[in-house]
Amino acid sequence: MVILGISGLPNSQHFMRENYPGIGKLDERICQGVDSAACVIIDGKIVAAAAEERFTGEKGTGRFPANAINYCLAEAGLTQDDIQIIAHGFNYDNYRRFFMSNKKMFEEVFSGETVINALASEGWQNIESRFQGVDHHLAHAASTFYPSGFPSALCIISDGMGEIESLSVYLAKDQQFQKLYSQPISSSLGIFYSICTRFLGFVFNSDEYKVMGLAAYGNPERYRDIFNKLAQFDAESGTIQINWLSQAFDNAEYGFPAAIAQLSDMFGLMPRSEDDPLLDVHQDFAAGLQEKFTLLLKQLVTYWLQKTGETSLCLAGGSFLNCKANQALCQLDGVENVFVQPASGDDGSALGAALFVAGGYHNGTDHCFNPYLGPRFSTDEVRNVLFRHGGNAGMKWRYLGLNDDYFVSAAKDIAEDKIIAWFHDRMEFGPRALGNRSILALPAGEGIKDRINSTVKFREAFRPFAPAILDEDCDTIFETRNLMPTRYMLCTAKVKPEMMQPVSGIVHADGTARIQLVERTFNATFWRLLKEVQKITGYGCLVNTSFNVRGQPLIMSPEIAVETFLKTSLDKLYIEGFVVWKE
């Protein structure tokens, strides 16, 4: 069976801007249907997947994923007519009755007709007979259970909202998903975190990862009692109760102004504006929020593990891009196996919708999920780009090919404290750069965090960096007890005290780091570089951050790679066998 999976609601952001003309940058993602993406699955095998943002340059876009669809079809060697089913990661038509008070929004944003019309505008025909909506949380559940390889699992899905749900619990076995519990959006743990993110002056439904990073600098004790009053776990029913948020929904206005005002009253703080300095109180607020968020997830997961007797855990939804919470869940008693979908945001619902319709995932004998599903570029394509840019900013380049000299050259540059960009093979699916579109540096480099944040990424100084590390060096540097989803940068681990200084560039304020474990069978090109670094420095460990600058999606093409290289202080660009530098 040949299936196209898509995510996003193409009219969602346009509708919000049109009907709420006063919304600002921090509030424009208070809607469903952003992070649109596409994938193609053939007979249960994932052939291609990509987010639309990578093609448009608009980070987190909710535009109809026309470019992503065209890429996936081309990668698979298919035409529109070859697609048997078009699976969409939303299914609002089942919930039409809930939107009778706002028929305009339903018809223009949520109805499956909006996606069908968008497909028709791209030249698709005979769409209705092939179109199938999949409940949003069910799509997320399929996206994490099928690639896990577990025969059965407890699937926990948590995000801002999906149709009318914000958190769902499934018991998955074989091709069956039994829903055990769902939580309404009026008690959404994801929205709770997002409103607090907005209160701190960051973008709702986008910058939550910044708040997670900021939390490490604060003391949760200052606001612990207030957060405990805001949200509780009911041990009798296994539910999360956020009564304050329910009241905010009862008085809902766009942007949750009533909720923001309530937070201000309860905490005795003014909402922070985007350009205001970050103070100790903001760090403590973030720390209290992160502590409460993690505790609620631990309590919920523990309850359902005990109730079902399951020992395997599958996680998806935007809440599980929170690697601090994931670390705590991995270490729960009774948890033997954990899989977190690397594309846990709504881009992953395109994959999940297609997998659900396919009824499974087949990757030969290896069930390890491969996130390298995006575009790749040939030597000739890269060379043509370099010729076009040859006279810019004194740019020079030479071709070595993917031979020993190439990898040794990159390793020596890194060992000499240079910051390099690394562009190879297929682009990653999901938000993390996992060694194919990365910025790399030595973790012991002098002031490396400040250098990358200020002169390369142009982002906030408090933001941490993750390490990519060889399998054999992991136990030397990190405390790895119960550390499971390590290939995808989805879980943190404590850095051993004696290693804090040798890898200081990847140690966050709380002594942890978000690990990417690199194995030869998983990413041979990146592994080969780390082995050369290991020969020089003694450890196969690098700072690995995404190849982009602030506000830019992960880089997709050689053209964008070279343009970004030229406008930053990156020392070298290593791209498909070419070494590029500036004189």
Coordinates of C-alpha atoms in Angstrom, one line a residue:
M1 CA 0.0 0.0 0.0
V2 CA 1.3 3.5 -0.9
I3 CA 0.3 6.2 1.6
L4 CA 0.9 9.9 1.7
G5 CA 0.7 11.3 5.3
I6 CA 0.2 15.0 5.8
S7 CA -0.2 17.3 8.8
G8 CA -1.2 20.8 9.4
L9 CA -4.4 22.9 8.9
P10 CA -3.6 25.2 6.0
N11 CA -6.0 28.0 6.8
S12 CA -5.4 28.0 10.6
Q13 CA -2.9 30.8 11.0
H14 CA -4.5 32.9 8.2
F15 CA -7.9 32.6 9.9
M16 CA -6.4 33.7 13.2
R17 CA -4.6 36.7 11.8
E18 CA -7.7 37.8 9.8
N19 CA -10.1 37.5 12.7
Y20 CA -7.8 38.7 15.4
P21 CA -5.8 41.5 13.7
G22 CA -4.2 42.7 16.9
I23 CA -2.3 39.6 17.7
G24 CA 1.5 39.9 18.1
K25 CA 4.4 37.7 17.4
L26 CA 4.2 36.0 20.8
D27 CA 0.6 34.9 20.3
E28 CA 0.4 34.0 16.6
R29 CA 0.8 30.3 17.3
I30 CA -2.2 30.0 19.6
C31 CA -3.9 27.8 17.1
Q32 CA -3.8 24.2 15.9
G33 CA -2.4 23.1 12.6
V34 CA 1.1 24.6 12.6
D35 CA 4.3 22.6 11.9
S36 CA 2.9 21.1 8.7
A37 CA 4.8 18.1 7.1
A38 CA 4.4 15.2 4.7
C39 CA 5.7 11.7 4.4
V40 CA 5.4 8.7 2.1
I41 CA 5.1 5.1 3.3
I42 CA 5.3 2.2 0.9
D43 CA 4.2 -1.2 2.2
G44 CA 5.0 -0.1 5.8
K45 CA 8.4 1.3 5.0
I46 CA 9.0 5.0 5.5
V47 CA 10.6 6.3 2.3
A48 CA 10.6 10.0 2.9
A49 CA 9.4 12.7 5.4
A50 CA 10.0 16.4 5.7
A51 CA 8.5 19.5 7.4
E52 CA 7.3 22.3 5.1
E53 CA 9.3 24.9 7.1
R54 CA 12.6 23.5 5.6
F55 CA 11.5 24.5 2.1
T56 CA 9.8 27.8 2.8
G57 CA 12.2 29.1 5.5
E58 CA 9.3 30.0 7.7
K59 CA 10.0 28.3 11.0
G60 CA 7.1 26.2 12.2
T61 CA 4.9 27.1 9.3
G62 CA 1.3 25.8 9.0
R63 CA 1.1 26.4 5.3
F64 CA -0.2 23.5 3.2
P65 CA 2.9 21.2 2.8
A66 CA 3.0 21.4 -1.0
N67 CA 6.8 21.5 -1.1
A68 CA 7.2 18.7 1.4
I69 CA 4.7 16.5 -0.6
N70 CA 6.5 17.1 -3.8
Y71 CA 9.8 16.2 -2.3
C72 CA 8.4 13.0 -0.8
L73 CA 6.8 12.0 -4.1
A74 CA 10.0 12.7 -6.0
E75 CA 12.2 10.8 -3.5
A76 CA 9.8 7.8 -3.7
G77 CA 9.6 8.0 -7.5
L78 CA 5.9 8.4 -7.4
T79 CA 3.2 10.6 -9.0
Q80 CA 0.0 11.9 -7.4
D81 CA -1.9 9.0 -9.1
D82 CA 0.3 6.4 -7.4
I83 CA -1.0 7.4 -3.9
Q84 CA -3.7 5.0 -2.7
I85 CA -4.5 6.8 0.6
I86 CA -4.0 10.3 1.8
A87 CA -3.9 10.2 5.6
H88 CA -4.3 13.5 7.5
G89 CA -3.2 13.9 11.1
F90 CA -6.4 15.5 12.2
N91 CA -10.0 14.3 12.1
Y92 CA -12.3 17.2 13.1
D93 CA -15.2 15.8 11.2
N94 CA -15.9 13.5 14.1
Y95 CA -16.2 16.5 16.4
R96 CA -18.4 18.8 14.2
R97 CA -21.0 19.1 16.9
F98 CA -18.6 20.8 19.3
F99 CA -18.1 23.7 16.9
M100 CA -21.7 24.6 16.2
S101 CA -21.2 28.0 18.0
N102 CA -18.4 28.8 15.5
K103 CA -19.3 27.2 12.2
K104 CA -17.2 29.7 10.3
M105 CA -14.0 28.5 12.1
F106 CA -15.0 24.8 11.6
E107 CA -15.7 25.3 7.9
E108 CA -12.7 27.4 7.1
V109 CA -10.1 25.8 9.3
F110 CA -11.0 22.4 10.8
S111 CA -13.1 20.7 8.2
G112 CA -11.4 18.0 6.1
E113 CA -12.7 19.9 3.1
T114 CA -10.1 22.6 3.7
V115 CA -7.3 20.0 3.2
I116 CA -9.1 18.4 0.2
N117 CA -9.4 21.9 -1.4
A118 CA -5.7 22.6 -0.8
L119 CA -4.8 19.3 -2.5
A120 CA -7.1 20.1 -5.4
S121 CA -5.4 23.5 -5.8
E122 CA -2.1 21.6 -6.3
G123 CA -3.6 19.5 -9.1
W124 CA -4.7 16.5 -7.2
Q125 CA -7.7 14.6 -8.5
N126 CA -10.1 11.9 -7.1
I127 CA -9.2 13.1 -3.6
E128 CA -12.3 12.3 -1.6
S129 CA -12.1 8.6 -2.3
R130 CA -8.5 8.5 -1.1
F131 CA -8.7 10.9 1.8
Q132 CA -8.8 9.6 5.4
G133 CA -8.6 11.7 8.6
V134 CA -7.0 10.2 11.6
D135 CA -7.7 11.5 15.1
H136 CA -4.7 13.6 16.1
H137 CA -3.7 11.8 19.3
L138 CA -4.2 8.4 17.6
A139 CA -1.8 9.6 14.9
H140 CA 0.8 10.5 17.5
A141 CA 0.3 7.2 19.2
A142 CA 0.9 5.3 16.0
S143 CA 4.0 7.5 15.3
T144 CA 5.6 6.3 18.5
F145 CA 4.4 2.8 19.0
Y146 CA 5.0 1.3 15.5
P147 CA 8.6 2.5 15.2
S148 CA 9.4 1.4 18.8
G149 CA 9.5 -2.3 18.0
F150 CA 7.8 -3.1 21.3
P151 CA 5.2 -5.9 21.1
S152 CA 3.0 -3.9 23.4
A153 CA 3.3 -0.5 25.2
L154 CA 1.6 2.1 27.2
C155 CA 1.3 5.2 24.9
I156 CA 1.1 8.6 26.5
I157 CA 0.3 11.5 24.2
S158 CA 0.5 15.0 25.5
D159 CA 0.4 18.3 23.6
G160 CA -1.5 21.6 23.6
M161 CA -4.5 20.1 22.0
G162 CA -5.6 17.7 19.3
E163 CA -9.1 18.2 18.2
I164 CA -10.8 18.4 21.6
E165 CA -8.2 16.4 23.7
S166 CA -4.9 17.5 25.3
L167 CA -3.6 14.2 26.7
S168 CA -4.5 10.7 25.8
V169 CA -3.5 7.3 27.2
Y170 CA -3.5 4.2 25.0
L171 CA -2.7 0.6 25.5
A172 CA -1.1 -0.5 22.2
K173 CA -0.6 -4.1 21.1
D174 CA 0.0 -5.4 17.6
Q175 CA -2.3 -3.2 15.5
Q176 CA -4.7 -2.3 18.2
F177 CA -4.9 1.0 20.2
Q178 CA -7.2 0.9 23.2
K179 CA -7.9 4.3 24.6
L180 CA -7.9 4.2 28.3
Y181 CA -8.1 7.9 29.1
S182 CA -8.3 11.4 27.5
Q183 CA -8.1 14.8 29.1
P184 CA -10.0 17.8 27.7
I185 CA -8.2 20.9 26.5
S186 CA -9.6 22.8 29.5
S187 CA -7.0 21.0 31.6
S188 CA -4.3 20.9 29.0
L189 CA -0.8 20.3 30.5
G190 CA 0.7 21.5 27.2
I191 CA -1.3 24.8 27.2
F192 CA -0.5 25.3 30.9
Y193 CA 3.3 25.2 30.0
S194 CA 2.7 27.4 26.9
I195 CA 0.8 30.1 28.8
C196 CA 3.6 30.2 31.4
T197 CA 6.0 30.4 28.4
R198 CA 4.1 33.4 27.1
F199 CA 4.1 34.9 30.6
L200 CA 7.9 34.8 30.6
G201 CA 8.0 36.8 27.3
F202 CA 8.6 33.9 24.9
V203 CA 6.5 32.6 22.0
F204 CA 3.4 30.5 22.9
N205 CA 3.6 27.0 21.3
S206 CA 7.1 27.5 20.1
D207 CA 9.6 28.6 22.8
E208 CA 8.8 26.1 25.5
Y209 CA 12.3 24.6 25.0
K210 CA 13.8 27.9 26.0
V211 CA 11.9 27.9 29.3
M212 CA 13.1 24.3 29.9
G213 CA 16.7 25.6 29.4
L214 CA 16.1 28.7 31.6
A215 CA 14.7 26.5 34.4
A216 CA 18.2 25.1 35.2
Y217 CA 19.3 28.5 36.4
G218 CA 16.5 28.9 38.9
N219 CA 15.4 27.7 42.3
P220 CA 12.0 25.9 42.1
E221 CA 11.4 26.4 45.8
R222 CA 10.5 30.1 45.5
Y223 CA 7.2 29.5 43.7
R224 CA 6.6 25.8 44.5
D225 CA 3.6 26.4 46.7
I226 CA 1.9 28.5 44.0
F227 CA 2.5 26.0 41.3
N228 CA 1.1 23.2 43.5
K229 CA -2.1 25.2 43.8
L230 CA -2.3 25.7 40.1
A231 CA -2.2 22.0 39.1
Q232 CA -2.8 18.8 40.9
F233 CA -2.8 15.0 40.2
D234 CA -5.8 13.1 41.4
A235 CA -4.4 9.7 42.5
E236 CA -7.9 8.2 42.7
S237 CA -8.9 8.8 39.1
G238 CA -5.4 9.1 37.5
T239 CA -6.2 12.6 36.1
I240 CA -4.4 15.9 36.0
Q241 CA -6.6 18.8 37.3
I242 CA -5.8 22.4 36.3
N243 CA -8.8 24.3 37.6
W244 CA -7.2 27.7 37.1
L245 CA -6.8 26.9 33.4
S246 CA -10.4 25.7 33.2
Q247 CA -11.5 29.1 34.4
A248 CA -9.4 30.8 31.8
F249 CA -11.1 28.7 29.1
D250 CA -14.5 29.7 30.4
N251 CA -13.5 33.4 29.9
A252 CA -11.4 32.7 26.8
E253 CA -10.2 35.6 24.7
Y254 CA -7.5 35.2 22.1
G255 CA -4.1 35.2 23.7
F256 CA -5.4 34.1 27.2
P257 CA -5.2 37.7 28.7
A258 CA -7.3 36.6 31.7
A259 CA -5.0 33.7 32.4
I260 CA -1.9 35.9 32.1
A261 CA -3.5 38.4 34.4
Q262 CA -4.3 35.7 36.9
L263 CA -0.7 34.5 36.8
S264 CA 0.5 38.0 37.5
D265 CA -1.8 38.3 40.5
M266 CA -0.9 34.9 42.0
F267 CA 2.9 35.2 41.5
G268 CA 3.1 39.0 42.2
L269 CA 5.0 39.4 38.9
M270 CA 4.4 41.5 35.8
P271 CA 4.3 39.5 32.6
R272 CA 7.7 39.8 31.0
S273 CA 8.0 41.5 27.6
E274 CA 10.2 40.0 24.9
D275 CA 12.9 42.6 25.3
D276 CA 13.0 42.8 29.1
P277 CA 16.0 41.4 30.9
L278 CA 15.7 38.0 32.4
L279 CA 15.9 38.3 36.2
D280 CA 16.2 35.8 39.0
V281 CA 12.4 35.8 39.5
H282 CA 12.0 34.6 35.9
Q283 CA 14.5 31.9 36.3
D284 CA 12.8 30.7 39.5
F285 CA 9.4 30.8 37.8
A286 CA 10.8 28.7 35.0
A287 CA 12.3 26.3 37.5
G288 CA 9.0 26.0 39.4
L289 CA 7.1 25.4 36.2
Q290 CA 9.5 22.7 35.0
E291 CA 9.4 20.9 38.4
K292 CA 5.6 20.9 38.4
F293 CA 5.3 19.8 34.8
T294 CA 7.7 16.9 35.4
L295 CA 6.1 15.8 38.6
L296 CA 2.6 15.7 37.0
L297 CA 3.9 13.6 34.1
K298 CA 5.7 11.2 36.6
Q299 CA 2.5 10.8 38.6
L300 CA 0.3 10.2 35.6
V301 CA 2.7 7.7 34.0
T302 CA 3.2 5.9 37.3
Y303 CA -0.5 5.6 37.8
W304 CA -1.1 4.1 34.3
L305 CA 1.9 1.8 34.4
Q306 CA 0.6 0.3 37.7
K307 CA -3.0 0.1 36.4
T308 CA -2.0 -1.7 33.2
G309 CA 1.0 -3.7 34.3
E310 CA 2.9 -2.5 31.2
T311 CA 6.7 -2.0 31.4
S312 CA 7.2 -0.4 28.0
L313 CA 6.5 3.2 27.4
C314 CA 5.9 5.1 24.1
L315 CA 5.7 8.9 24.2
A316 CA 4.7 11.5 21.6
G317 CA 3.2 15.0 21.4
G318 CA 5.0 18.2 21.9
S319 CA 5.2 17.8 25.7
F320 CA 7.8 15.0 25.1
L321 CA 10.3 17.2 23.4
N322 CA 10.9 18.2 27.0
C323 CA 14.1 16.2 27.6
K324 CA 14.2 17.0 31.4
A325 CA 10.8 15.4 31.9
N326 CA 11.8 12.4 29.7
Q327 CA 14.9 11.8 31.9
A328 CA 12.6 11.5 34.9
L329 CA 10.2 9.2 33.1
C330 CA 13.0 6.9 32.0
Q331 CA 14.1 6.5 35.6
L332 CA 10.6 5.6 37.0
D333 CA 10.3 2.2 38.8
G334 CA 8.8 -0.4 36.6
V335 CA 9.9 1.2 33.3
E336 CA 12.0 -1.2 31.2
N337 CA 11.8 0.2 27.7
V338 CA 11.1 3.8 26.5
F339 CA 10.7 5.1 23.0
V340 CA 10.1 8.8 22.3
Q341 CA 9.2 9.8 18.7
P342 CA 11.9 12.2 17.5
A343 CA 9.3 14.1 15.6
S344 CA 7.0 14.4 18.6
G345 CA 5.5 17.7 17.5
D346 CA 2.7 18.0 14.9
D347 CA 5.2 17.3 12.1
G348 CA 5.2 13.8 13.4
S349 CA 1.4 13.4 13.1
A350 CA 1.9 13.2 9.3
L351 CA 4.0 10.2 9.9
G352 CA 1.7 8.8 12.5
A353 CA -1.4 9.2 10.4
A354 CA 0.2 7.2 7.5
L355 CA 1.5 4.5 9.9
F356 CA -1.9 4.1 11.5
V357 CA -3.5 3.6 8.1
A358 CA -0.7 1.3 7.0
G359 CA -1.3 -0.8 10.2
G360 CA 2.4 -1.0 11.1
Y361 CA 6.0 -0.2 10.4
H362 CA 8.4 -2.5 8.6
N363 CA 12.1 -1.8 8.5
G364 CA 13.5 -5.3 7.9
T365 CA 14.9 -6.9 11.0
D366 CA 16.1 -3.6 12.6
H367 CA 13.3 -1.7 14.4
C368 CA 15.5 1.3 15.1
F369 CA 13.7 4.4 13.8
N370 CA 15.7 6.2 11.1
P371 CA 15.1 10.0 11.3
Y372 CA 17.2 10.7 8.2
L373 CA 14.3 11.0 5.8
G374 CA 14.8 14.4 4.1
P375 CA 16.5 15.6 0.9
R376 CA 20.1 14.7 0.0
F377 CA 22.2 16.5 -2.6
S378 CA 24.8 15.2 -5.1
T379 CA 28.4 16.3 -5.5
D380 CA 27.5 18.2 -8.7
E381 CA 24.7 20.0 -7.0
V382 CA 27.0 21.2 -4.2
R383 CA 29.7 22.2 -6.7
N384 CA 27.3 24.3 -8.7
V385 CA 26.2 26.2 -5.6
L386 CA 29.9 26.8 -4.6
F387 CA 30.7 28.1 -8.1
R388 CA 27.7 30.5 -7.9
H389 CA 29.0 31.9 -4.5
G390 CA 32.7 31.7 -5.3
G391 CA 33.3 35.4 -5.2
N392 CA 31.4 36.2 -2.0
A393 CA 33.3 37.3 1.1
G394 CA 36.5 35.8 -0.1
M395 CA 35.0 32.3 0.0
K396 CA 37.4 29.5 -1.0
W397 CA 36.8 25.8 -1.4
R398 CA 38.4 22.6 -2.4
Y399 CA 37.1 19.1 -3.0
L400 CA 38.6 16.1 -1.1
G401 CA 35.8 13.6 -1.3
L402 CA 34.6 11.5 1.6
N403 CA 38.0 10.0 2.2
D404 CA 40.3 9.8 5.2
D405 CA 41.9 13.2 4.4
Y406 CA 38.4 14.8 4.6
F407 CA 37.6 13.4 8.0
V408 CA 41.1 14.0 9.4
S409 CA 40.9 17.6 8.2
A410 CA 37.6 18.2 9.9
A411 CA 38.8 16.6 13.2
K412 CA 42.0 18.7 13.2
D413 CA 40.0 21.9 12.6
I414 CA 37.7 21.0 15.6
A415 CA 40.7 20.1 17.7
E416 CA 42.2 23.6 16.9
D417 CA 39.1 25.2 18.4
K418 CA 37.4 26.0 15.1
I419 CA 33.6 25.9 14.8
I420 CA 32.5 24.1 11.7
A421 CA 29.3 23.4 9.9
W422 CA 28.7 19.8 8.8
F423 CA 26.3 19.0 6.0
H424 CA 25.9 15.4 4.7
D425 CA 23.5 12.8 3.5
R426 CA 19.7 13.1 4.1
M427 CA 18.2 15.9 6.3
E428 CA 16.8 15.0 9.7
F429 CA 13.0 14.7 10.2
G430 CA 12.0 16.3 13.5
P431 CA 13.5 19.4 15.3
R432 CA 16.9 17.9 16.3
A433 CA 20.1 18.1 14.3
L434 CA 21.5 14.6 14.5
G435 CA 24.7 14.9 12.6
N436 CA 23.6 15.6 9.1
R437 CA 22.8 19.3 9.4
S438 CA 24.9 20.3 12.4
I439 CA 27.3 23.0 13.8
L440 CA 30.1 21.2 15.6
A441 CA 32.8 22.3 18.0
L442 CA 35.1 20.9 20.7
P443 CA 33.3 20.7 24.0
A444 CA 36.3 21.9 25.9
G445 CA 36.8 24.9 23.6
E446 CA 37.5 28.2 25.3
G447 CA 34.2 30.0 25.9
I448 CA 32.6 27.8 23.2
K449 CA 29.1 28.3 24.4
D450 CA 29.3 32.1 24.3
R451 CA 31.1 32.0 20.9
I452 CA 28.4 29.9 19.2
N453 CA 25.5 31.7 20.9
S454 CA 26.7 35.2 20.1
T455 CA 28.6 35.0 16.8
V456 CA 27.1 32.0 15.0
K457 CA 23.6 31.3 16.2
F458 CA 22.8 34.9 17.4
R459 CA 20.6 33.6 20.2
E460 CA 20.1 34.0 24.0
A461 CA 23.2 33.4 26.1
F462 CA 21.5 31.0 28.5
R463 CA 20.8 28.4 25.8
P464 CA 22.6 25.1 26.3
F465 CA 24.3 22.8 23.8
A466 CA 24.0 19.1 23.4
P467 CA 26.8 16.5 22.9
A468 CA 27.1 14.0 20.2
I469 CA 29.2 11.1 21.6
L470 CA 30.5 7.7 20.5
D471 CA 28.8 4.8 22.1
E472 CA 32.1 3.6 23.7
D473 CA 32.8 6.9 25.4
C474 CA 29.3 7.5 26.8
D475 CA 29.8 5.8 30.1
T476 CA 33.1 7.6 30.7
I477 CA 31.5 11.0 30.6
F478 CA 27.9 10.5 31.7
E479 CA 25.9 8.7 34.3
T480 CA 23.8 6.5 32.1
R481 CA 21.6 4.5 34.5
N482 CA 18.1 4.0 32.9
L483 CA 19.1 6.2 30.0
M484 CA 17.1 5.0 27.0
P485 CA 16.2 7.3 24.0
T486 CA 19.8 8.4 23.4
R487 CA 20.1 8.4 19.7
Y488 CA 17.7 11.3 19.2
M489 CA 18.7 13.9 21.8
L490 CA 15.5 13.4 23.7
C491 CA 16.8 12.7 27.2
T492 CA 19.3 14.4 29.5
A493 CA 21.9 12.7 31.6
K494 CA 24.1 13.8 34.5
V495 CA 27.7 14.6 33.6
K496 CA 30.2 12.8 35.9
P497 CA 31.9 15.3 38.3
E498 CA 35.4 14.5 37.1
M499 CA 34.3 15.2 33.5
M500 CA 32.7 18.6 34.0
Q501 CA 35.8 20.5 32.9
P502 CA 36.9 18.4 29.9
V503 CA 33.4 18.7 28.3
S504 CA 32.4 22.1 29.8
G505 CA 30.9 23.3 26.6
I506 CA 28.0 20.8 26.8
V507 CA 27.3 20.9 30.5
H508 CA 24.2 22.9 31.4
A509 CA 23.7 24.9 34.6
D510 CA 22.2 21.9 36.4
G511 CA 25.1 19.5 35.5
T512 CA 23.2 17.7 32.7
A513 CA 23.5 17.4 29.0
R514 CA 21.1 16.2 26.3
I515 CA 22.8 13.2 24.7
Q516 CA 23.0 12.0 21.1
L517 CA 24.6 8.6 21.1
V518 CA 26.3 7.9 17.7
E519 CA 26.7 4.4 16.4
R520 CA 28.4 3.3 13.2
T521 CA 25.3 1.4 12.0
F522 CA 23.1 4.4 12.6
N523 CA 25.1 7.2 11.0
A524 CA 28.3 6.0 9.5
T525 CA 29.5 9.4 8.2
F526 CA 29.1 11.2 11.5
W527 CA 30.5 8.3 13.4
R528 CA 33.6 8.4 11.2
L529 CA 34.2 12.1 12.1
L530 CA 33.8 11.3 15.8
K531 CA 36.3 8.5 15.6
E532 CA 38.9 10.9 14.1
V533 CA 38.2 13.4 16.9
Q534 CA 38.6 10.6 19.4
K535 CA 42.1 9.8 18.1
I536 CA 43.2 13.4 18.6
T537 CA 41.4 14.4 21.8
G538 CA 40.9 11.1 23.6
Y539 CA 37.1 11.4 23.5
G540 CA 34.7 11.0 20.6
C541 CA 32.5 13.8 21.9
L542 CA 31.5 17.1 20.2
V543 CA 29.2 20.0 20.7
N544 CA 26.3 19.4 18.3
T545 CA 23.8 22.1 17.6
S546 CA 21.5 22.6 14.6
F547 CA 22.9 24.2 11.5
N548 CA 20.8 27.4 11.4
V549 CA 20.6 30.8 13.1
R550 CA 18.0 32.2 15.4
G551 CA 14.5 32.2 13.8
Q552 CA 15.6 30.0 10.9
P553 CA 14.6 26.3 10.4
L554 CA 17.2 23.6 10.2
I555 CA 19.0 24.1 6.9
M556 CA 17.8 22.0 4.1
S557 CA 19.9 22.7 1.0
P558 CA 23.5 23.6 -0.1
E559 CA 22.3 27.0 -1.2
I560 CA 21.0 27.9 2.2
A561 CA 24.0 26.3 3.9
V562 CA 26.5 28.5 2.0
E563 CA 24.4 31.6 2.5
T564 CA 24.3 30.9 6.3
F565 CA 28.0 30.1 6.4
L566 CA 28.9 33.4 4.8
K567 CA 26.8 35.6 7.2
T568 CA 28.1 34.0 10.4
S569 CA 31.5 33.6 12.0
L570 CA 31.7 29.8 11.3
D571 CA 35.3 28.9 10.5
K572 CA 34.7 26.1 8.0
L573 CA 31.9 24.4 6.1
Y574 CA 32.3 20.7 5.4
I575 CA 29.7 19.7 2.8
E576 CA 29.5 16.4 0.9
G577 CA 33.3 16.1 0.5
F578 CA 33.9 19.8 0.0
V579 CA 35.8 22.0 2.4
V580 CA 34.8 25.7 2.4
W581 CA 36.4 28.6 4.1
K582 CA 36.6 32.4 4.1
E583 CA 39.8 34.5 3.6

